[in-house]
Short mmCIF file of C-alpha atoms in Angstrom, two decimals:
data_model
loop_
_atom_site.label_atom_id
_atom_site.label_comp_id
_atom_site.label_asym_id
_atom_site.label_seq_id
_atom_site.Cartn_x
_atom_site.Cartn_y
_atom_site.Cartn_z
CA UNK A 1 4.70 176.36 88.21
CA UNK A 2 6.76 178.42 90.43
CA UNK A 3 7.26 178.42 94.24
CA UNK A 4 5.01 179.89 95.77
CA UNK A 5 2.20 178.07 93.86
CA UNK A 6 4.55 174.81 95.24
CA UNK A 7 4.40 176.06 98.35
CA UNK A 8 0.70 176.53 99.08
CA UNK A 9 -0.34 173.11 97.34
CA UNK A 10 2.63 171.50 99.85
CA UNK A 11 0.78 173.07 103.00
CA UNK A 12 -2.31 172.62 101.37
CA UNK A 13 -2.05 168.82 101.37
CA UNK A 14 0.12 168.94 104.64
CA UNK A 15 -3.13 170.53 106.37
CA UNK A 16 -5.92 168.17 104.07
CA UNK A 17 -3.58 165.25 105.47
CA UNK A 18 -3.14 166.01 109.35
CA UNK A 19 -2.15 163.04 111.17
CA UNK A 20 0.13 161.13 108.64
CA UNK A 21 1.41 164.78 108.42
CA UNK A 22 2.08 164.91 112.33
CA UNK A 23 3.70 161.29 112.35
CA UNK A 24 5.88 162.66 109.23
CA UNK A 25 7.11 165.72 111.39
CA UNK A 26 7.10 163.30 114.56
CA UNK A 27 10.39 161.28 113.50
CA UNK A 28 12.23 164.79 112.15
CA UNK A 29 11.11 166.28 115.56
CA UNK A 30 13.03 163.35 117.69
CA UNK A 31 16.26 163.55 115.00
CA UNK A 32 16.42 167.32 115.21
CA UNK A 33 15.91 167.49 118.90
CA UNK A 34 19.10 164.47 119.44
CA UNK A 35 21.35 166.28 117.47
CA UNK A 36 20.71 169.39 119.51
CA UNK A 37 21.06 167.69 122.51
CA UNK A 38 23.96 165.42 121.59
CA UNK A 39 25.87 168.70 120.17
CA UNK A 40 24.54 171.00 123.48
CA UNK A 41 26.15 168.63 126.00
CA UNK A 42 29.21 167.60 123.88
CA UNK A 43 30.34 171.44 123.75
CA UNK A 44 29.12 172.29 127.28
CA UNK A 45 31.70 169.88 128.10
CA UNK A 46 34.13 171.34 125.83
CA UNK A 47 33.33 175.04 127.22
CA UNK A 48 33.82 173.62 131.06
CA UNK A 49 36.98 172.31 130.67
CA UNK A 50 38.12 175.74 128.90
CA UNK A 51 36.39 177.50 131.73
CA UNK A 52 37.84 175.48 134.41
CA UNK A 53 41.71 175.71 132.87
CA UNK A 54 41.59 177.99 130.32
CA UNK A 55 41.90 180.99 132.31
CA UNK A 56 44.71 179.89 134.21
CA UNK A 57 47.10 181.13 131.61
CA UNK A 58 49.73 179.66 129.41
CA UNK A 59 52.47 179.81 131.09
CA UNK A 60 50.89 176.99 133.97
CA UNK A 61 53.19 173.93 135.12
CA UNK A 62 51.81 171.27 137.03
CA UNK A 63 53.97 168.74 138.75
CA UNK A 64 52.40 165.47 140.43
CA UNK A 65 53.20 161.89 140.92
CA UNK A 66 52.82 159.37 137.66
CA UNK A 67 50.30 157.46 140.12
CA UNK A 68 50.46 154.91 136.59
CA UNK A 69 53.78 154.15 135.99
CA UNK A 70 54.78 154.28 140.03
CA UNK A 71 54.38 150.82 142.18
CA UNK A 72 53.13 151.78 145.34
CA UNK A 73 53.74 148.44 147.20
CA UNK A 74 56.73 147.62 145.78
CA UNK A 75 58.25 150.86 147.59
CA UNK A 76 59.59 153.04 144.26
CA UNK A 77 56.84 155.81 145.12
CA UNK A 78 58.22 159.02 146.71
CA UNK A 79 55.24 161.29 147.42
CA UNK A 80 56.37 164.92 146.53
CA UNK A 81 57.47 167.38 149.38
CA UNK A 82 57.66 170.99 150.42
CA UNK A 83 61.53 170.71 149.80
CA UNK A 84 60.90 169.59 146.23
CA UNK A 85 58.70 173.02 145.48
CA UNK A 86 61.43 174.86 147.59
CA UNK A 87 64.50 172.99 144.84
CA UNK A 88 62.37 174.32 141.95
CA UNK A 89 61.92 177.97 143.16
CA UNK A 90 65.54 178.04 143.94
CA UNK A 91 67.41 176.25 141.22
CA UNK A 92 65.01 176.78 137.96
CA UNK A 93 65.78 179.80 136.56
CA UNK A 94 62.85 179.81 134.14
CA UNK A 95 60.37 179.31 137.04
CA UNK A 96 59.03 182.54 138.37
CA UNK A 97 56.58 181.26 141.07
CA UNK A 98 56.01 177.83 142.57
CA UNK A 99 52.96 177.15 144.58
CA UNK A 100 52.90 173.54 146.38
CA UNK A 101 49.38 172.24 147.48
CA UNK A 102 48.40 169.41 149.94
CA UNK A 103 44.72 168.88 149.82
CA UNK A 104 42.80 167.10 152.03
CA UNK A 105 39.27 166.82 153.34
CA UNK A 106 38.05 168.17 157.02
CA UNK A 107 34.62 169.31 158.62
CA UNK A 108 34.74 173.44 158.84
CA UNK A 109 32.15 174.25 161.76
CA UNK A 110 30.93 177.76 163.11
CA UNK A 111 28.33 177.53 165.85
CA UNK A 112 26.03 175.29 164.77
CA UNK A 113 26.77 175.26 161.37
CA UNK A 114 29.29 172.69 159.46
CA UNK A 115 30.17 171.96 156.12
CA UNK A 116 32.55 169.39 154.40
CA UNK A 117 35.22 171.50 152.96
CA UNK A 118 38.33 170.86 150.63
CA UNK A 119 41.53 171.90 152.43
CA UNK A 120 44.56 173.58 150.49
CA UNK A 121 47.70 173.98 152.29
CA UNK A 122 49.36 176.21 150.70
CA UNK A 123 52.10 179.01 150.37
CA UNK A 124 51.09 182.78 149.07
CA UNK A 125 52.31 182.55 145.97
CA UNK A 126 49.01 180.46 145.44
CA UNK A 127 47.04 183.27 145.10
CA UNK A 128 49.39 184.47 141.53
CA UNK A 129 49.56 181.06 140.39
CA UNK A 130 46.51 179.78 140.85
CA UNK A 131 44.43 182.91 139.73
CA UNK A 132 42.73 183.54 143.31
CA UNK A 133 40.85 186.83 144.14
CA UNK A 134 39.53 188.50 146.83
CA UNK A 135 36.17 189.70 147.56
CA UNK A 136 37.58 190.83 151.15
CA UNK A 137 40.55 190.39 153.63
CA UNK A 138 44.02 189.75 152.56
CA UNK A 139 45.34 185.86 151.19
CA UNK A 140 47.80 183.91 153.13
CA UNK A 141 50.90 185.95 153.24
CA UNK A 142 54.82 184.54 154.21
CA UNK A 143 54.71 185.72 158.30
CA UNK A 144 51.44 182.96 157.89
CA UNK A 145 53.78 180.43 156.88
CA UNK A 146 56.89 181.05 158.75
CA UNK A 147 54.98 181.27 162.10
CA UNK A 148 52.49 178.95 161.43
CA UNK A 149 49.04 180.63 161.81
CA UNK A 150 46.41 179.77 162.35
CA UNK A 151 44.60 181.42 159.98
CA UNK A 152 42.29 180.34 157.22
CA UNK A 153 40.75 182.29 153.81
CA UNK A 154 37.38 181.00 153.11
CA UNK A 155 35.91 180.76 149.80
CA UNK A 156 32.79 182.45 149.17
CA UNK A 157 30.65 179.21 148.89
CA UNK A 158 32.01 178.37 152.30
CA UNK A 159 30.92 182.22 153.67
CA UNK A 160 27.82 181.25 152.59
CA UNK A 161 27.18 178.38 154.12
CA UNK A 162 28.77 179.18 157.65
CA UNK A 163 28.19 182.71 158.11
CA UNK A 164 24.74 183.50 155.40
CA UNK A 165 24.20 187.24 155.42
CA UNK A 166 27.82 187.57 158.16
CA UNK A 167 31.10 189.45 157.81
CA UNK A 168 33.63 185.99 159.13
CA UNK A 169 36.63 188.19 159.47
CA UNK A 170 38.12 187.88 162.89
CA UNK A 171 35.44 185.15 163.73
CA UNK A 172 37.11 181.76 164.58
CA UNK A 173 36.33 178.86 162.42
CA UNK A 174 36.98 175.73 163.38
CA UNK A 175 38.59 172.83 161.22
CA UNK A 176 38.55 169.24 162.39
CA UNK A 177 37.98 170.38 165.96
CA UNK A 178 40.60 172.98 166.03
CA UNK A 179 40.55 176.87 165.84
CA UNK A 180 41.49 179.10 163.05
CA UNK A 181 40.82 182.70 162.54
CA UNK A 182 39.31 184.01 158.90
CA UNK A 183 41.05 186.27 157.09
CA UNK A 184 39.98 186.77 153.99
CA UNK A 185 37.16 185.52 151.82
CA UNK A 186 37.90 184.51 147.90
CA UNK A 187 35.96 185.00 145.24
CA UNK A 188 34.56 182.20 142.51
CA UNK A 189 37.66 180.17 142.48
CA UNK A 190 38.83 178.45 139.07
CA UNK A 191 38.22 174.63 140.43
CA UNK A 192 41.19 173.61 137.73
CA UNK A 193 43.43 174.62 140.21
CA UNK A 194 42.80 171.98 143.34
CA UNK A 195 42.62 168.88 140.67
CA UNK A 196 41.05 167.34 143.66
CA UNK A 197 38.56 165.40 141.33
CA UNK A 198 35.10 165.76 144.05
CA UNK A 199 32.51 167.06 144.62
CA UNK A 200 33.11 169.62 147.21
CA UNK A 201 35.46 171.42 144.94
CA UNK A 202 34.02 175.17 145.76
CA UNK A 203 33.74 174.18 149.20
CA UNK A 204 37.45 175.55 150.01
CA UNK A 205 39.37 176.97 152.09
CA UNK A 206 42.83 177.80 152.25
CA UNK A 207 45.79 177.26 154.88
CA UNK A 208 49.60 177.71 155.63
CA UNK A 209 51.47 174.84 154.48
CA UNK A 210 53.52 175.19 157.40
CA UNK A 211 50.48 173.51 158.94
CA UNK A 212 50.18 170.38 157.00
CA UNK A 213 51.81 168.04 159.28
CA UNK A 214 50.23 169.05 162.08
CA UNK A 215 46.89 168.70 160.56
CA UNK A 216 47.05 165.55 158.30
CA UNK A 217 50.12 163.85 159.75
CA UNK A 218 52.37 164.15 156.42
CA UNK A 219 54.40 166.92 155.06
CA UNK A 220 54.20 165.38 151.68
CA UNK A 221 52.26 167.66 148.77
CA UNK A 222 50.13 166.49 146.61
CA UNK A 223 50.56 168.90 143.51
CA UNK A 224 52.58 171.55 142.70
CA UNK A 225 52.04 174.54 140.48
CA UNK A 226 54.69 176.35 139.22
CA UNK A 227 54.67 179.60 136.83
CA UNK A 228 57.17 180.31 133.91
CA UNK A 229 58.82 183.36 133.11
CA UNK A 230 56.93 183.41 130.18
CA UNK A 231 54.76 181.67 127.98
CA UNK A 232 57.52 181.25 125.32
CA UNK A 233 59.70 179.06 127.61
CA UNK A 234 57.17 176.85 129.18
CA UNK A 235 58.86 174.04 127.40
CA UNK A 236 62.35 174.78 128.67
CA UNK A 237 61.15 175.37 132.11
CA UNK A 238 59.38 171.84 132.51
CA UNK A 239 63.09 170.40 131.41
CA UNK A 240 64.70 172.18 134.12
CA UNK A 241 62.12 171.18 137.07
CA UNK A 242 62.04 167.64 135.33
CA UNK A 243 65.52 167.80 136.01
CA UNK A 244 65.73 169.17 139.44
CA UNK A 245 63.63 166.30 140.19
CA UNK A 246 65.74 164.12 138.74
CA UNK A 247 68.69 164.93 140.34
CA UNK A 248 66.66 164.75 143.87
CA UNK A 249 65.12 161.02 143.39
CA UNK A 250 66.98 159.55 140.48
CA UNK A 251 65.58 156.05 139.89
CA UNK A 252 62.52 157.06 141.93
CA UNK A 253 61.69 159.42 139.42
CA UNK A 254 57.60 158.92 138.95
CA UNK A 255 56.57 162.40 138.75
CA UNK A 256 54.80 164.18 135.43
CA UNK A 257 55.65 167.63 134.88
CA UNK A 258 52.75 169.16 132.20
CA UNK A 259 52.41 172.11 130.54
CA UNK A 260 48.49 172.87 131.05
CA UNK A 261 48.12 174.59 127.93
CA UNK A 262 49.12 171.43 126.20
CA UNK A 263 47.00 169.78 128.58
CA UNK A 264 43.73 171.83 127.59
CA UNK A 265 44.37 171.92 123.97
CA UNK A 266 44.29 168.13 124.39
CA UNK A 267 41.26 168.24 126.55
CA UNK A 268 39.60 170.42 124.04
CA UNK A 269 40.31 168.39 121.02
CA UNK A 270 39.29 164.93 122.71
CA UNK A 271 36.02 167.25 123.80
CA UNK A 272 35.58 168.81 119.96
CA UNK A 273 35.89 164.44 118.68
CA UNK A 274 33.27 163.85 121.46
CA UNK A 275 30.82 166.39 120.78
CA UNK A 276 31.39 164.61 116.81
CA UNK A 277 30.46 161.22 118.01
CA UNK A 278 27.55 162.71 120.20
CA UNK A 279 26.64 164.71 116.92
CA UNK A 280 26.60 161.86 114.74
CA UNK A 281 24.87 159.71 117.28
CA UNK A 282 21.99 162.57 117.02
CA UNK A 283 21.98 162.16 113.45
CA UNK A 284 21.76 158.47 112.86
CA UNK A 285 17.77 159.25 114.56
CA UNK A 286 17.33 161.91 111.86
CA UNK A 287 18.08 159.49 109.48
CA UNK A 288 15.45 157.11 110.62
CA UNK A 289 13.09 160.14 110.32
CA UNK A 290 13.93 160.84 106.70
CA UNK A 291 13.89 156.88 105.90
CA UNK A 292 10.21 157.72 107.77
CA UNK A 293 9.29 160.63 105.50
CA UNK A 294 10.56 158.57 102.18
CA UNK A 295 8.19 156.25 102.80
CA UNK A 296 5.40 158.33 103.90
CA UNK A 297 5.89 160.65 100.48
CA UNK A 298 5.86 157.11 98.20
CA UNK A 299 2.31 156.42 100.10
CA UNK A 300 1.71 159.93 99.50
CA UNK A 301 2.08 159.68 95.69
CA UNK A 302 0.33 156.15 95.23
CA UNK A 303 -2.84 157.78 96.57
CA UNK A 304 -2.81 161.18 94.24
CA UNK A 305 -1.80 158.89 91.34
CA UNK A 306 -4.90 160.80 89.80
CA UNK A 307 -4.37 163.62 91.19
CA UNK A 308 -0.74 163.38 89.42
CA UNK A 309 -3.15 162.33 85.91
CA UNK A 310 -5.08 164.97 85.85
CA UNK A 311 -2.64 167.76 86.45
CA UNK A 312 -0.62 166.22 83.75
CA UNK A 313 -3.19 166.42 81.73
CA UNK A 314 -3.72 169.97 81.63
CA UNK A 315 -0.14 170.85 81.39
CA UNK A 316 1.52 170.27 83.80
CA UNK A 317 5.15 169.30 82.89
CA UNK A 318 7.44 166.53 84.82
CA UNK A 319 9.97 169.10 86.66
CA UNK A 320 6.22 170.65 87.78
CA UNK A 321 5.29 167.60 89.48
CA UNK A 322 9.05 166.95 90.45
CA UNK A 323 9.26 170.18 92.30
CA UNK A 324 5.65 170.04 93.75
CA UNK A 325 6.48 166.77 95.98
CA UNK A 326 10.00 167.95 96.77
CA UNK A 327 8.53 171.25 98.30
CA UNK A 328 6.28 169.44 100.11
CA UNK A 329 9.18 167.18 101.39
CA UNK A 330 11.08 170.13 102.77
CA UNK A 331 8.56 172.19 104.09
CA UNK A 332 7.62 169.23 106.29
CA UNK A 333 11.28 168.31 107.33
CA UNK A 334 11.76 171.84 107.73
CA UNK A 335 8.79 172.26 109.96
CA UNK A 336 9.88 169.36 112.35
CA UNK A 337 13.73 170.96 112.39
CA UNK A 338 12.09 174.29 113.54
CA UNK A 339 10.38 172.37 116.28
CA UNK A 340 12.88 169.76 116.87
CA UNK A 341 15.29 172.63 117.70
CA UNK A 342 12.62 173.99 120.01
CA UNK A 343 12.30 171.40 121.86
CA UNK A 344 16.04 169.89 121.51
CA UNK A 345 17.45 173.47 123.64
CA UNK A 346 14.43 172.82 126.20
CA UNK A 347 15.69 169.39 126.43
CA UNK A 348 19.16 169.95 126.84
CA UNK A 349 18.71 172.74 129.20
CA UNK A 350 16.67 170.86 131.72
CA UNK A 351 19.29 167.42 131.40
CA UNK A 352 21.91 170.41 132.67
CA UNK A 353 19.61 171.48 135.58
CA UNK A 354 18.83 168.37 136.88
CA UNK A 355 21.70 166.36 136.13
CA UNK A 356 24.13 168.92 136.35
CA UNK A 357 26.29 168.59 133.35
CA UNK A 358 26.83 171.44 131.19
CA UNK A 359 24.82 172.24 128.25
CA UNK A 360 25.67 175.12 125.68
CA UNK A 361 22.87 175.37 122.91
CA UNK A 362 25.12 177.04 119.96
CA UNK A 363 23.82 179.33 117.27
CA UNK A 364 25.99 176.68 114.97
CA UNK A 365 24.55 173.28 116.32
CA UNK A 366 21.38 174.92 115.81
CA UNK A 367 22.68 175.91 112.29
CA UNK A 368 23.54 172.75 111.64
CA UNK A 369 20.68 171.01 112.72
CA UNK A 370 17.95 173.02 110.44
CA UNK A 371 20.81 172.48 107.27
CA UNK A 372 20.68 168.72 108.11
CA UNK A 373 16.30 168.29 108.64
CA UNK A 374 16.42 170.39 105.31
CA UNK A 375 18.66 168.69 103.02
CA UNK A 376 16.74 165.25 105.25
CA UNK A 377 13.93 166.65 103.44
CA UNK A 378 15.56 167.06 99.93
CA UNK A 379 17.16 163.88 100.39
CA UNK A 380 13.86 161.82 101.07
CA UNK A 381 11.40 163.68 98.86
CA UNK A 382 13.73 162.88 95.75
CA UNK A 383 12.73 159.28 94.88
CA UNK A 384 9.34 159.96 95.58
CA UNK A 385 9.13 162.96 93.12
CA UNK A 386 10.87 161.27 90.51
CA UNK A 387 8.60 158.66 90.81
CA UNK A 388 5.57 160.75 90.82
CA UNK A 389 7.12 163.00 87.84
CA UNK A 390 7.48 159.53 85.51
CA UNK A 391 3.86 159.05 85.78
CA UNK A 392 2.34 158.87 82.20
CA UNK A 393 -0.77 160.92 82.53
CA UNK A 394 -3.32 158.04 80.68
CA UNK A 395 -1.99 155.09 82.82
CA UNK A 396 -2.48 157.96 86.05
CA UNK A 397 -6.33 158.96 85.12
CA UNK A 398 -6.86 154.77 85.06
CA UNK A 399 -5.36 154.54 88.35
CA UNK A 400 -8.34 153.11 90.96
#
C-alpha cells in the first residue's frame, strides 16, 4: 500500500471520526501555538536589546558608579563629575570622544501643553557618541556649553506632543518653570544611550551640561560615554580610563568601566538561553498533546480491531497496517502544527500590542515548531501502529 492510498484512508477516518478528531488536533493546537509564542517573545527580547545597543557601535565605553559594591551611607560613594569626563578626554590617549550625561526628570510645557520628559545634560560630543540625528536644527554645540544657553533639542516624540503639526524652532519651551529656546529636533533616538531604565525614555530632550547645577542642584553625572580610537583597542582604552579614575579617587574607586559590545554579546546570549527555556516551556504542552494523541490512536485501533481483521485478511501485510496508523498520526499532528502556528503568531502578536513587549514570529521558530508537531506525530502514532500491525487477523475478525 503506498502513500497516497495511506493518506486518503488517514483523512478518511479523520473526517468519519470528527470530534475525537478535533480534541486530537485540540492539544497539538495549544503545544504548537506555546512554542510559537514562548520562542516569538524570547527573541523579540533578544532583537530589542540588539536594537537598543547594537547600533551604537563597538567601539562604546560606558563608565558609571558600581551602585553594588559602593556603601552609600557609610560615605565611600563619590558620584562621578564633569571633571572626571574632562581627565579622560585629556589624559587617555585611546579615547577619542567622551560624552558625560546627567539625567534627570522635569515637566517640558508649551502653552497649554506639558509632558514629563527625560532630561540629558550633556556636552556635543553626545551627538557622535551616542548616535543622535537630526531631523532639523543643529545639536548642542561648545559656545552652548561655555556660555550656558539656554537652549534645548527636542526629540521628535516630544515635537509631537508639544507642538503636533508645529515647526518649535525659535519657540520657547519651558522646563520646570524656566525658559529655553528649541533648537533642533532629533530623530528616533537609540534609548540604549540614556540607561535611564523608565518609561519616558523617548520623551527627551537635550541640554548644556553647563546647566546642570543650576537646574538639579548637583554637578555630579550620572554616566559617561566615551568612544575609542578604534574598535581594536577598546580593551586597552577601558584600562587607561579605569586608571585615570583610579588615580583621581583611589580607595573610593566604585566605578565600572564596560565595553558595551561585551555587554550586548552578554545580553544576547542570556536572551538566546531565555528564549531556550521559554522554548522548552512551549514544548513540555506539546508533549501533553502527543501523550493526548497516543492515547487517542490506541482507542482508535481497539475499535477497528476488525477493521484491522479483515484487511489482513485480504492481504494486507503488517508494515501496511504499520504505515496506515502512522500516516494517520502525522497528518493529524501535522494539521494541528499548521494551525497551532496560525494561531501561535496571532497570539504572540496581540501579547506585543497590548502588553507591549516585543514579539518577533521567526521563519525558524515556525520551522521548528511544524518539525516538532510532526515528529509529535511520528512519535505517538508508533506504539499504536505496532500494536495494530501485531494483530493476528483470526483473533481480529473475533474481535466484538
Amino acid at each position: 500500500m503506498g502513500f497516497t492510498e495511506c493518506l486518503s484512508l488517514a483523512l478518511s477516518s479523520i473526517k468519519t471520526n470528527k470530534m475525537r478528531s478535533g480534541l486530537t488536533l485540540l492539544g497539538i493546537v495549544i503545544g504548537v501555538a506555546s512554542v510559537i509564542v514562548m520562542i516569538s517573545i524570547g527573541e523579540g527580547a533578544r532583537q530589542e536589546v540588539s536594537g537598543e545597543w547594537g547600533d551604537l557601535g563597538s567601539n562604546l565605553i560606558l563608565i558609571q558608579p558600581d551602585y553594588l559594591d559602593a556603601d552609600v551611607k557609610r560615605g565611600d560613594f563619590k558620584p562621578l563629575r564633569l571633571e572626571d569626563a574632562d581627565a579622560i578626554g585629556e589624559l587617555c590617549s585611546l579615547v577619542a570622544r567622551v560624552a558625560p550625561e546627567a539625567i534627570n526628570r522635569g515637566l517640558a510645557r508649551y502653552g497649554s501643553r506639558h509632558e514629563e520628559v527625560t532630561t540629558i545634560y550633556t556636552t556635543s560630543d553626545f551627538a557622535r557618541v551616542g548616535g543622535v540625528s537630526l531631523k532639523t536644527g543643529r545639536f548642542l554645540n561648545e559656545l552652548d556649553i561655555i556660555r550656558r544657553r539656554r537652549v534645548v533639542v527636542l526629540s521628535s516624540r516630544v515635537r509631537e506632543r508639544l507642538f503636533p503639526g508645529g515647526n518649535p524652532l525659535g519657540r520657547k519651551v519651558k522646563l520646570n518653570g524656566q525658559g529655553f529656546t528649541a533648537i533642533g529636533i532629533a530623530d528616533e533616538v537609540n534609548k540604549g544611550v540614556t540607561f535611564t531604565g523608565d518609561s519616558t525614555q523617548d520623551m527627551l530632550v537635550y541640554l548644556p551640561i553647563s546647566l546642570a547645577d543650576r537646574m538639579i542642584g548637583s554637578s555630579a553625572v550620572s554616566v559617561i560615554l566615551a568612544q575609542s580610537t578604534g574598535a581594536d583597542v577598546i580593551d586597552q582604552a577601558c584600562e587607561q580610563i579605569e586608571a585615570v579614575l583610579r588615580r583621581r579617587y583611589g580607595a573610593s574607586f566604585k566605578y565600572k568601566v564596560q565595553n558595551l559590545e561585551a555587554m550586548v554579546r552578554a545580553a544576547r546570549a542570556t536572551m538566546s538561553i531565555f528564549t531556550a527555556i521559554l522554548g522548552g516551556i512551549g514544548g513540555i504542552s506539546l508533549l501533553v498533546g502527543g501523550v493526548g494523541v497516543m492515547n487517542i490512536m490506541l482507542a482508535t485501533v481497539s475499535e477497528r480491531t476488525r477493521e484491522i481483521g479483515i484487511r489482513k485478511a485480504i492481504g494486507a501485510r503488517r508494515r501496511d497496517i504499520l504505515r496506515q496508523f502512522i500516516v494517520e498520526a502525522a497528518v493529524m499532528c501535522t494539521t494541528g502544527g499548521v494551525v497551532g502556528i496560525i494561531l501561535g503568531s496571532a497570539a504572540a502578536r496581540a501579547i506585543a500590542g497590548i502588553a507591549g513587549w516585543p514579539a518577533l514570529v521567526s521563519p525558524w521558530s515556525v520551522g521548528v515548531a511544524l518539525f516538532a508537531s510532526s515528529l509529535v506525530g511520528l512519535a505517538s502514532g508508533t506504539y499504536p501502529a505496532w500494536r495494530a500491525a501485531r494483530l493476528r487477523p483470526v483473533e481480529a475478525l473475533r474481535y466484538d
